[in-house]
Each structure stands twice: as structure tokens, then as C-alpha cells.
XYZ file of N, CA and C in Angstrom:
606
model
N 4.118 -13.922 -46.598
C 4.281 -15.243 -47.183
C 3.233 -16.175 -46.569
N 2.555 -16.925 -47.391
C 1.478 -17.766 -46.919
C 2.002 -19.139 -46.536
N 1.638 -19.629 -45.360
C 2.042 -20.965 -44.944
C 1.353 -21.996 -45.821
N 2.013 -23.112 -46.132
C 1.472 -24.083 -47.065
C 0.088 -24.591 -46.715
N -0.245 -24.787 -45.420
C -1.523 -25.377 -45.050
C -2.453 -24.396 -44.351
N -2.114 -23.098 -44.402
C -2.950 -22.116 -43.716
C -4.305 -21.993 -44.407
N -5.372 -21.963 -43.604
C -6.728 -21.689 -44.069
C -7.233 -22.723 -45.078
N -6.702 -23.923 -45.039
C -7.173 -24.954 -45.943
C -8.144 -25.870 -45.221
N -9.213 -26.294 -45.930
C -10.149 -27.230 -45.358
C -9.600 -28.645 -45.374
N -10.371 -29.568 -44.814
C -9.930 -30.969 -44.727
C -9.647 -31.553 -46.097
N -10.553 -31.315 -47.049
C -10.360 -31.876 -48.386
C -9.128 -31.285 -49.058
N -8.944 -29.965 -48.899
C -7.777 -29.320 -49.505
C -6.480 -29.868 -48.918
N -6.472 -30.094 -47.597
C -5.268 -30.646 -46.976
C -4.992 -32.066 -47.463
N -6.051 -32.839 -47.625
C -5.884 -34.198 -48.142
C -5.343 -34.162 -49.569
N -5.891 -33.273 -50.375
C -5.410 -33.142 -51.758
C -3.944 -32.727 -51.793
N -3.593 -31.808 -50.906
C -2.207 -31.346 -50.857
C -1.277 -32.489 -50.461
N -1.678 -33.263 -49.465
C -0.845 -34.395 -49.055
C -0.660 -35.391 -50.192
N -1.723 -35.604 -50.963
C -1.627 -36.514 -52.103
C -0.643 -35.984 -53.143
N -0.753 -34.698 -53.464
C 0.160 -34.100 -54.438
C 1.610 -34.176 -53.966
N 1.825 -33.874 -52.687
C 3.184 -33.912 -52.154
C 3.733 -35.333 -52.162
N 2.881 -36.311 -51.886
C 3.324 -37.705 -51.925
C 3.740 -38.095 -53.338
N 3.021 -37.606 -54.322
C 3.354 -37.901 -55.716
C 4.687 -37.259 -56.096
N 4.865 -36.005 -55.710
C 6.123 -35.308 -56.015
C 7.290 -36.001 -55.321
N 7.091 -36.347 -54.061
C 8.147 -37.029 -53.313
C 8.522 -38.348 -53.994
N 7.513 -39.105 -54.392
C 7.768 -40.391 -55.044
C 8.529 -40.205 -56.352
N 8.109 -39.230 -57.157
C 8.781 -38.988 -58.437
C 10.226 -38.571 -58.228
N 10.457 -37.705 -57.241
C 11.816 -37.239 -56.972
C 12.689 -38.387 -56.484
N 12.174 -39.176 -55.556
C 12.958 -40.286 -55.018
C 13.301 -41.303 -56.101
N 12.320 -41.653 -56.928
C 12.563 -42.624 -57.996
C 13.558 -42.089 -59.020
N 13.499 -40.779 -59.281
C 14.451 -40.177 -60.222
C 15.872 -40.266 -59.676
N 16.031 -39.964 -58.401
C 17.354 -40.044 -57.789
C 17.857 -41.490 -57.779
N 16.968 -42.411 -57.533
C 17.358 -43.822 -57.432
C 17.696 -44.450 -58.782
N 16.913 -44.120 -59.813
C 17.110 -44.818 -61.083
C 17.034 -43.978 -62.328
N 16.908 -42.665 -62.178
C 16.806 -41.797 -63.347
C 15.361 -41.459 -63.678
N 15.189 -40.350 -64.371
C 13.844 -39.839 -64.663
C 13.056 -40.787 -65.557
N 13.713 -41.393 -66.538
C 13.015 -42.288 -67.459
C 12.420 -43.483 -66.721
N 13.104 -43.921 -65.669
C 12.625 -45.080 -64.910
C 11.514 -44.716 -63.933
N 11.309 -43.441 -63.720
C 10.248 -43.001 -62.799
C 8.936 -42.934 -63.575
N 8.387 -44.095 -63.897
C 7.156 -44.163 -64.675
C 5.951 -43.826 -63.805
N 4.843 -43.503 -64.452
C 3.616 -43.188 -63.713
C 3.191 -44.353 -62.814
N 3.185 -45.613 -63.306
C 2.823 -46.708 -62.395
C 3.759 -46.828 -61.191
N 5.048 -46.642 -61.397
C 5.989 -46.741 -60.275
C 5.813 -45.575 -59.307
N 5.564 -44.383 -59.856
C 5.304 -43.228 -58.991
C 4.050 -43.474 -58.160
N 3.011 -43.988 -58.807
C 1.753 -44.256 -58.103
C 1.957 -45.281 -56.994
N 2.715 -46.337 -57.312
C 2.962 -47.366 -56.297
C 3.732 -46.794 -55.112
N 4.758 -45.992 -55.390
C 5.557 -45.410 -54.302
C 4.712 -44.433 -53.469
N 3.835 -43.699 -54.130
C 3.007 -42.710 -53.426
C 1.763 -43.331 -52.797
N 1.532 -44.618 -53.058
C 0.373 -45.336 -52.532
C -0.937 -44.728 -53.016
N -0.967 -44.441 -54.326
C -2.180 -43.945 -54.965
C -2.366 -44.695 -56.281
N -3.515 -44.530 -56.897
C -3.767 -45.152 -58.191
C -3.053 -44.361 -59.287
N -2.620 -45.033 -60.360
C -2.005 -44.294 -61.477
C -2.896 -43.169 -62.001
N -4.210 -43.412 -61.992
C -5.116 -42.378 -62.477
C -5.067 -41.137 -61.597
N -4.809 -41.330 -60.296
C -4.694 -40.180 -59.395
C -3.494 -39.321 -59.766
N -2.375 -39.987 -60.102
C -1.189 -39.238 -60.538
C -1.524 -38.409 -61.773
N -2.190 -39.037 -62.745
C -2.504 -38.343 -63.994
C -3.557 -37.258 -63.800
N -4.402 -37.430 -62.806
C -5.408 -36.396 -62.522
C -4.745 -35.125 -62.028
N -3.791 -35.278 -61.099
C -3.127 -34.106 -60.547
C -2.041 -33.576 -61.475
N -1.418 -34.470 -62.229
C -0.329 -34.071 -63.113
C -0.538 -34.732 -64.471
N -1.379 -34.126 -65.330
C -1.663 -34.733 -66.637
C -0.419 -34.961 -67.488
N 0.592 -34.137 -67.284
C 1.870 -34.298 -67.986
C 2.915 -34.670 -66.944
N 3.643 -35.737 -67.182
C 4.621 -36.218 -66.195
C 5.630 -35.135 -65.822
N 6.063 -34.329 -66.797
C 7.050 -33.283 -66.518
C 6.578 -32.307 -65.448
N 5.271 -32.140 -65.324
C 4.744 -31.168 -64.375
C 4.961 -31.593 -62.924
N 5.259 -32.867 -62.696
C 5.441 -33.325 -61.317
C 6.654 -32.642 -60.689
N 7.750 -32.636 -61.411
C 8.969 -32.026 -60.869
C 9.139 -30.566 -61.278
N 8.339 -30.111 -62.252
C 8.383 -28.701 -62.649
C 7.012 -28.063 -62.427
N 6.423 -28.401 -61.280
C 5.097 -27.903 -60.963
C 5.080 -26.374 -60.923
N 4.132 -25.782 -61.638
C 3.887 -24.330 -61.649
C 4.986 -23.517 -62.332
N 5.932 -24.181 -62.961
C 6.995 -23.429 -63.638
C 6.426 -22.561 -64.750
N 5.502 -23.110 -65.532
C 4.920 -22.333 -66.635
C 4.241 -21.068 -66.115
N 3.533 -21.200 -64.985
C 2.869 -20.025 -64.404
C 3.900 -18.999 -63.934
N 4.977 -19.484 -63.334
C 6.033 -18.582 -62.867
C 6.667 -17.847 -64.038
N 6.940 -18.571 -65.129
C 7.526 -17.948 -66.317
C 6.576 -16.926 -66.927
N 5.283 -17.249 -66.934
C 4.303 -16.305 -67.488
C 4.255 -15.026 -66.669
N 4.325 -15.159 -65.345
C 4.328 -13.958 -64.499
C 5.605 -13.152 -64.705
N 6.737 -13.845 -64.858
C 7.989 -13.129 -65.128
C 7.875 -12.326 -66.422
N 7.355 -12.964 -67.456
C 7.210 -12.265 -68.741
C 6.287 -11.061 -68.621
N 5.189 -11.235 -67.877
C 4.237 -10.138 -67.715
C 4.897 -8.948 -67.021
N 5.627 -9.210 -65.948
C 6.307 -8.123 -65.234
C 7.370 -7.469 -66.110
N 8.176 -8.290 -66.777
C 9.292 -7.743 -67.547
C 8.822 -6.965 -68.771
N 7.726 -7.381 -69.355
C 7.251 -6.716 -70.575
C 6.343 -5.524 -70.288
N 5.559 -5.623 -69.217
C 4.509 -4.619 -69.023
C 4.550 -3.900 -67.681
N 5.465 -4.281 -66.796
C 5.500 -3.662 -65.479
C 6.026 -2.238 -65.511
N 5.734 -1.470 -64.466
C 6.219 -0.085 -64.394
C 7.683 -0.031 -63.988
N 8.309 1.112 -64.223
C 9.691 1.326 -63.811
C 10.683 0.717 -64.783
N 11.954 0.729 -64.362
C 12.986 0.153 -65.224
C 13.049 -1.353 -65.021
N 13.960 -2.006 -65.716
C 14.014 -3.465 -65.684
C 14.304 -3.990 -64.276
N 15.123 -3.283 -63.505
C 15.420 -3.750 -62.148
C 14.177 -3.616 -61.271
N 13.425 -2.531 -61.444
C 12.151 -2.388 -60.720
C 11.226 -3.561 -61.049
N 11.202 -3.950 -62.320
C 10.288 -5.010 -62.748
C 10.742 -6.376 -62.224
N 12.054 -6.603 -62.186
C 12.565 -7.847 -61.600
C 12.200 -7.908 -60.121
N 12.403 -6.788 -59.424
C 12.101 -6.733 -57.993
C 10.610 -6.962 -57.751
N 9.754 -6.377 -58.596
C 8.310 -6.550 -58.450
C 7.906 -8.006 -58.699
N 8.544 -8.622 -59.687
C 8.242 -10.037 -59.967
C 8.629 -10.914 -58.774
N 9.815 -10.691 -58.227
C 10.255 -11.492 -57.083
C 9.348 -11.276 -55.872
N 8.887 -10.039 -55.673
C 7.962 -9.762 -54.575
C 6.638 -10.481 -54.806
N 6.193 -10.508 -56.052
C 4.967 -11.218 -56.422
C 5.108 -12.702 -56.088
N 6.232 -13.299 -56.466
C 6.441 -14.725 -56.196
C 6.519 -14.994 -54.697
N 7.188 -14.119 -53.968
C 7.345 -14.305 -52.525
C 6.012 -14.241 -51.797
N 5.083 -13.429 -52.320
C 3.783 -13.275 -51.676
C 2.857 -14.456 -51.925
N 3.206 -15.298 -52.872
C 2.374 -16.453 -53.182
C 2.670 -17.600 -52.229
N 1.771 -18.567 -52.233
C 1.959 -19.736 -51.375
C 3.277 -20.413 -51.730
N 4.076 -20.669 -50.723
C 5.396 -21.235 -50.946
C 5.364 -22.756 -50.816
N 6.118 -23.465 -51.657
C 6.147 -24.920 -51.565
C 6.828 -25.387 -50.295
N 6.523 -26.606 -49.904
C 7.159 -27.205 -48.742
C 8.670 -27.260 -48.968
N 9.487 -26.737 -48.021
C 10.940 -26.697 -48.242
C 11.557 -28.071 -48.506
N 11.083 -29.084 -47.791
C 11.640 -30.426 -47.999
C 11.346 -30.929 -49.403
N 10.125 -30.689 -49.870
C 9.764 -31.109 -51.221
C 10.565 -30.328 -52.250
N 10.776 -29.046 -51.995
C 11.579 -28.239 -52.917
C 12.996 -28.785 -53.018
N 13.565 -29.174 -51.887
C 14.914 -29.741 -51.910
C 14.951 -31.069 -52.657
N 13.923 -31.890 -52.459
C 13.852 -33.162 -53.185
C 13.765 -32.925 -54.690
N 12.928 -31.970 -55.084
C 12.801 -31.632 -56.503
C 14.154 -31.196 -57.067
N 14.798 -30.302 -56.350
C 16.075 -29.767 -56.822
C 17.113 -30.880 -56.942
N 17.145 -31.772 -55.955
C 18.086 -32.888 -55.990
C 17.807 -33.790 -57.181
N 16.527 -34.072 -57.429
C 16.160 -34.933 -58.558
C 16.548 -34.293 -59.887
N 16.280 -33.005 -60.028
C 16.618 -32.309 -61.273
C 18.125 -32.296 -61.481
N 18.867 -32.036 -60.414
C 20.332 -32.014 -60.521
C 20.894 -33.394 -60.837
N 20.178 -34.441 -60.479
C 20.653 -35.819 -60.628
C 20.510 -36.332 -62.054
N 19.576 -35.754 -62.823
C 19.228 -36.326 -64.130
C 19.551 -35.345 -65.256
N 20.272 -35.811 -66.263
C 20.711 -34.929 -67.353
C 19.529 -34.343 -68.119
N 18.508 -35.151 -68.356
C 17.335 -34.663 -69.094
C 16.643 -33.547 -68.329
N 16.494 -33.724 -67.031
C 15.838 -32.702 -66.222
C 16.696 -31.453 -66.099
N 18.005 -31.635 -65.995
C 18.893 -30.462 -65.950
C 18.759 -29.641 -67.225
N 18.648 -30.315 -68.360
C 18.500 -29.606 -69.636
C 17.198 -28.818 -69.664
N 16.130 -29.390 -69.147
C 14.844 -28.684 -69.126
C 14.890 -27.502 -68.168
N 15.561 -27.692 -67.045
C 15.712 -26.590 -66.103
C 16.485 -25.445 -66.745
N 17.547 -25.773 -67.478
C 18.315 -24.732 -68.183
C 17.451 -24.006 -69.199
N 16.589 -24.740 -69.882
C 15.703 -24.102 -70.861
C 14.801 -23.073 -70.189
N 14.266 -23.431 -69.028
C 13.417 -22.487 -68.296
C 14.207 -21.241 -67.902
N 15.413 -21.451 -67.390
C 16.245 -20.323 -66.985
C 16.632 -19.454 -68.176
N 16.917 -20.105 -69.308
C 17.291 -19.356 -70.509
C 16.132 -18.497 -71.012
N 14.908 -18.974 -70.832
C 13.749 -18.168 -71.232
C 13.693 -16.880 -70.423
N 13.900 -17.009 -69.120
C 13.880 -15.816 -68.260
C 15.037 -14.894 -68.616
N 16.209 -15.463 -68.835
C 17.381 -14.644 -69.167
C 17.153 -13.870 -70.455
N 16.557 -14.520 -71.450
C 16.281 -13.836 -72.720
C 15.300 -12.692 -72.522
N 14.286 -12.905 -71.685
C 13.314 -11.843 -71.424
C 13.970 -10.670 -70.698
N 14.855 -10.970 -69.757
C 15.543 -9.897 -69.040
C 16.436 -9.114 -69.991
N 17.160 -9.816 -70.861
C 18.021 -9.135 -71.832
C 17.197 -8.220 -72.737
N 16.035 -8.691 -73.157
C 15.159 -7.860 -73.992
C 14.692 -6.629 -73.226
N 14.361 -6.816 -71.942
C 13.896 -5.690 -71.133
C 15.015 -4.674 -70.920
N 16.235 -5.153 -70.675
C 17.371 -4.241 -70.536
C 17.576 -3.469 -71.830
N 17.507 -4.183 -72.946
C 17.717 -3.544 -74.248
C 16.699 -2.436 -74.494
N 15.456 -2.673 -74.109
C 14.431 -1.638 -74.288
C 14.735 -0.424 -73.410
N 15.235 -0.681 -72.211
C 15.532 0.418 -71.286
C 16.669 1.298 -71.786
N 17.712 0.675 -72.338
C 18.905 1.461 -72.686
C 19.013 1.721 -74.186
N 18.088 1.166 -74.968
C 18.042 1.475 -76.390
C 19.121 0.820 -77.223
N 19.507 -0.402 -76.864
C 20.487 -1.136 -77.666
C 19.922 -2.515 -77.997
N 20.490 -3.209 -78.964
C 20.019 -4.570 -79.265
C 20.231 -5.509 -78.074
N 19.314 -6.449 -77.915
C 19.409 -7.396 -76.807
C 20.644 -8.274 -76.908
N 21.185 -8.412 -78.115
C 22.364 -9.264 -78.311
C 23.658 -8.566 -77.914
N 23.603 -7.263 -77.633
C 24.811 -6.538 -77.245
C 25.320 -7.011 -75.884
N 26.578 -6.682 -75.606
C 27.212 -7.133 -74.369
C 26.458 -6.646 -73.135
N 26.064 -5.373 -73.128
C 25.427 -4.810 -71.940
C 24.191 -5.579 -71.493
N 23.162 -5.715 -72.357
C 21.978 -6.471 -71.955
C 22.285 -7.917 -71.574
N 23.218 -8.534 -72.305
C 23.535 -9.932 -72.012
C 24.230 -10.088 -70.655
N 25.153 -9.179 -70.362
C 25.867 -9.277 -69.079
C 24.933 -8.980 -67.913
N 24.092 -7.960 -68.049
C 23.179 -7.644 -66.950
C 22.167 -8.774 -66.759
N 21.692 -9.357 -67.853
C 20.770 -10.486 -67.745
C 21.455 -11.669 -67.071
N 22.727 -11.894 -67.405
C 23.476 -12.963 -66.750
C 23.625 -12.722 -65.257
N 23.867 -11.460 -64.891
C 23.981 -11.119 -63.461
C 22.646 -11.333 -62.751
N 21.560 -10.981 -63.426
C 20.233 -11.191 -62.836
C 19.967 -12.677 -62.628
N 20.395 -13.511 -63.574
C 20.191 -14.946 -63.428
C 21.047 -15.514 -62.307
N 22.237 -14.975 -62.142
C 23.078 -15.405 -61.015
C 22.380 -15.085 -59.695
N 21.745 -13.920 -59.641
C 20.988 -13.552 -58.441
C 19.843 -14.529 -58.207
N 19.093 -14.846 -59.263
C 17.959 -15.756 -59.124
C 18.411 -17.145 -58.680
N 19.509 -17.617 -59.236
C 20.030 -18.933 -58.847
C 20.465 -18.951 -57.393
N 21.107 -17.859 -56.967
C 21.538 -17.765 -55.571
C 20.341 -17.712 -54.634
N 19.317 -16.966 -55.003
C 18.121 -16.880 -54.176
C 17.440 -18.240 -54.044
N 17.457 -19.010 -55.125
C 16.867 -20.348 -55.056
C 17.612 -21.214 -54.045
N 18.936 -21.159 -54.078
C 19.727 -21.941 -53.128
C 19.512 -21.464 -51.694
N 19.411 -20.144 -51.510
C 19.160 -19.605 -50.167
C 17.809 -20.076 -49.641
N 16.808 -20.115 -50.532
C 15.481 -20.577 -50.126
C 15.513 -22.054 -49.750
N 16.240 -22.847 -50.530
C 16.345 -24.279 -50.228
C 17.016 -24.505 -48.880
N 17.985 -23.642 -48.552
C 18.679 -23.750 -47.267
C 17.917 -23.076 -46.131
N 16.799 -22.413 -46.496
C 15.985 -21.671 -45.508
C 16.835 -20.661 -44.745
N 17.645 -19.926 -45.472
C 18.534 -18.925 -44.872
C 17.721 -17.746 -44.337
N 18.077 -17.299 -43.144
C 17.379 -16.170 -42.534
C 17.723 -14.840 -43.201
N 18.862 -14.788 -43.895
C 19.298 -13.524 -44.480
C 18.950 -13.413 -45.961
N 17.995 -14.214 -46.428
C 17.654 -14.197 -47.854
C 17.171 -12.815 -48.299
N 16.391 -12.142 -47.450
C 15.874 -10.821 -47.811
C 17.015 -9.817 -47.951
N 17.950 -9.868 -47.018
C 19.101 -8.958 -47.082
C 19.960 -9.261 -48.306
N 20.127 -10.535 -48.617
C 20.913 -10.912 -49.788
C 20.233 -10.449 -51.075
N 18.910 -10.537 -51.114
C 18.167 -10.035 -52.271
C 18.410 -8.546 -52.446
N 18.382 -7.785 -51.341
C 18.595 -6.340 -51.423
C 19.972 -6.024 -51.993
N 20.981 -6.786 -51.585
C 22.328 -6.590 -52.122
C 22.338 -6.851 -53.626
N 21.712 -7.942 -54.025
C 21.680 -8.276 -55.451
C 20.957 -7.239 -56.283
N 19.826 -6.764 -55.779
C 19.068 -5.740 -56.509
C 19.889 -4.470 -56.656
N 20.595 -4.082 -55.594
C 21.423 -2.873 -55.657
C 22.530 -3.035 -56.695
N 23.137 -4.207 -56.757
C 24.170 -4.453 -57.766
C 23.597 -4.342 -59.177
N 22.393 -4.857 -59.383
C 21.760 -4.734 -60.695
C 21.474 -3.272 -61.025
N 21.068 -2.507 -60.025
C 20.801 -1.075 -60.266
C 22.078 -0.346 -60.681
N 23.171 -0.675 -60.013
C 24.445 -0.064 -60.361
C 24.817 -0.435 -61.797
N 24.636 -1.696 -62.135
C 24.955 -2.140 -63.489
C 24.095 -1.455 -64.543
N 22.798 -1.335 -64.267
C 21.901 -0.685 -65.222
C 22.262 0.786 -65.372
N 22.599 1.453 -64.271
C 22.980 2.865 -64.340
C 24.241 3.028 -65.167
N 25.201 2.112 -65.008
C 26.436 2.183 -65.787
C 26.153 1.997 -67.267
N 25.296 1.058 -67.595
C 24.938 0.831 -69.000
C 24.213 2.049 -69.587
N 23.315 2.620 -68.806
C 22.575 3.778 -69.283
C 23.497 4.959 -69.525
N 24.466 5.157 -68.645
C 25.422 6.257 -68.820
C 26.325 6.018 -70.013
N 26.771 4.780 -70.192
C 27.679 4.467 -71.284
C 26.998 4.608 -72.627
N 25.679 4.436 -72.653
C 24.965 4.479 -73.923
C 24.698 5.884 -74.389
N 24.867 6.854 -73.514
C 24.577 8.235 -73.892
C 25.699 8.833 -74.708
């Protein structure tokens, strides 16, 4: 896992501090008055930067609190659709891929999560992102066991996988030391579920 500021030059560190200040400002303003009230000028004022600086780093306001989500979803889709092994192997490979990437500052991650949980509009967008992953997992399960994705088996296993992902997110926010062990337990449960579905389908 790469430390947030490891091997970064002076300019890169300054840029990172600016981005984090913008995210912090957006999250704080959302918690204080709602996402709609967290305008670009107010975010810029709170972060002590020019409005143009906010727009330079985050051309779309939604990207401030959902930074890199699109990239994460694209990697999930790539692993689930084209990765080797069964669907559980592909989920595990995707999670390993994400873990190996530069990790966000834990405090900023908690602020983001708090802001999203605080605002109905942001919660709805977060659910949409999660539903995209769940649909992809259900499709991958269906391909593995040869049944429609709408059947109970793919839907239940996809739901279990999403429960695992949600739990891992909370463990990461809490900086739990046993997150790796908890992931192993979750992966094993998914393997058991997939094996049961595969046997039942024969």
C-alpha cells in the first residue's frame, strides 16, 4: 500500500494539499448546510483558494466528494468481465488491485463518508454507484453458473458481495488492524456460496 505523500516532489505535495483542502471544505459545508449549499464559491472561500482553482482540480462539482469513483467502477467492470478465474477470484483480484493503489487520507475519507451520509442527494448517488457494481457482480455470477442474472442465486451472491464491500469500507474508515483477516473471511463465504450455487445448478 502506498503512503499518500511517499515519493512526491514539492509541487506534487502542494497540489495534494490543495485538493485535500477543497475536499475538506466541500465535506464540511455539506454537513453544515447540505450539498446544494456547498457552492463552488463557498468551497473556494473555505479552502482559501480561488474558485477557478476548485474548478481546475474538480471540473464537475460531484467529483469533489466522489473523487476517482468512475475509475474505481471501471476497474471493477474490467476485472469482473475479463479477469481470470471465477467471479470470486475476480472480486478478490479487483480488491487487491484497489488496495495496491495510493490510498486516500483516512481523515478525508471519513469526512467524505460523513458528508455523503448526511445528504439525501449524495446518498442516492452513492447507492447508484453501489448498484452498478452489484449488477456487474450478478452478471458475472450468472455467467459462471449459467443462469440468468435476475435469478435468485446471482442476486443473492451479488448482495452478499456488496455487504462485504460495505463492511470493508467501514473497516477502512475505522483503520481496523484486522481488515485483511476480515476480507479473507468474506471471500471464503463468497466461495462457499458460489460452490453451492454451482452444485445446485447441475
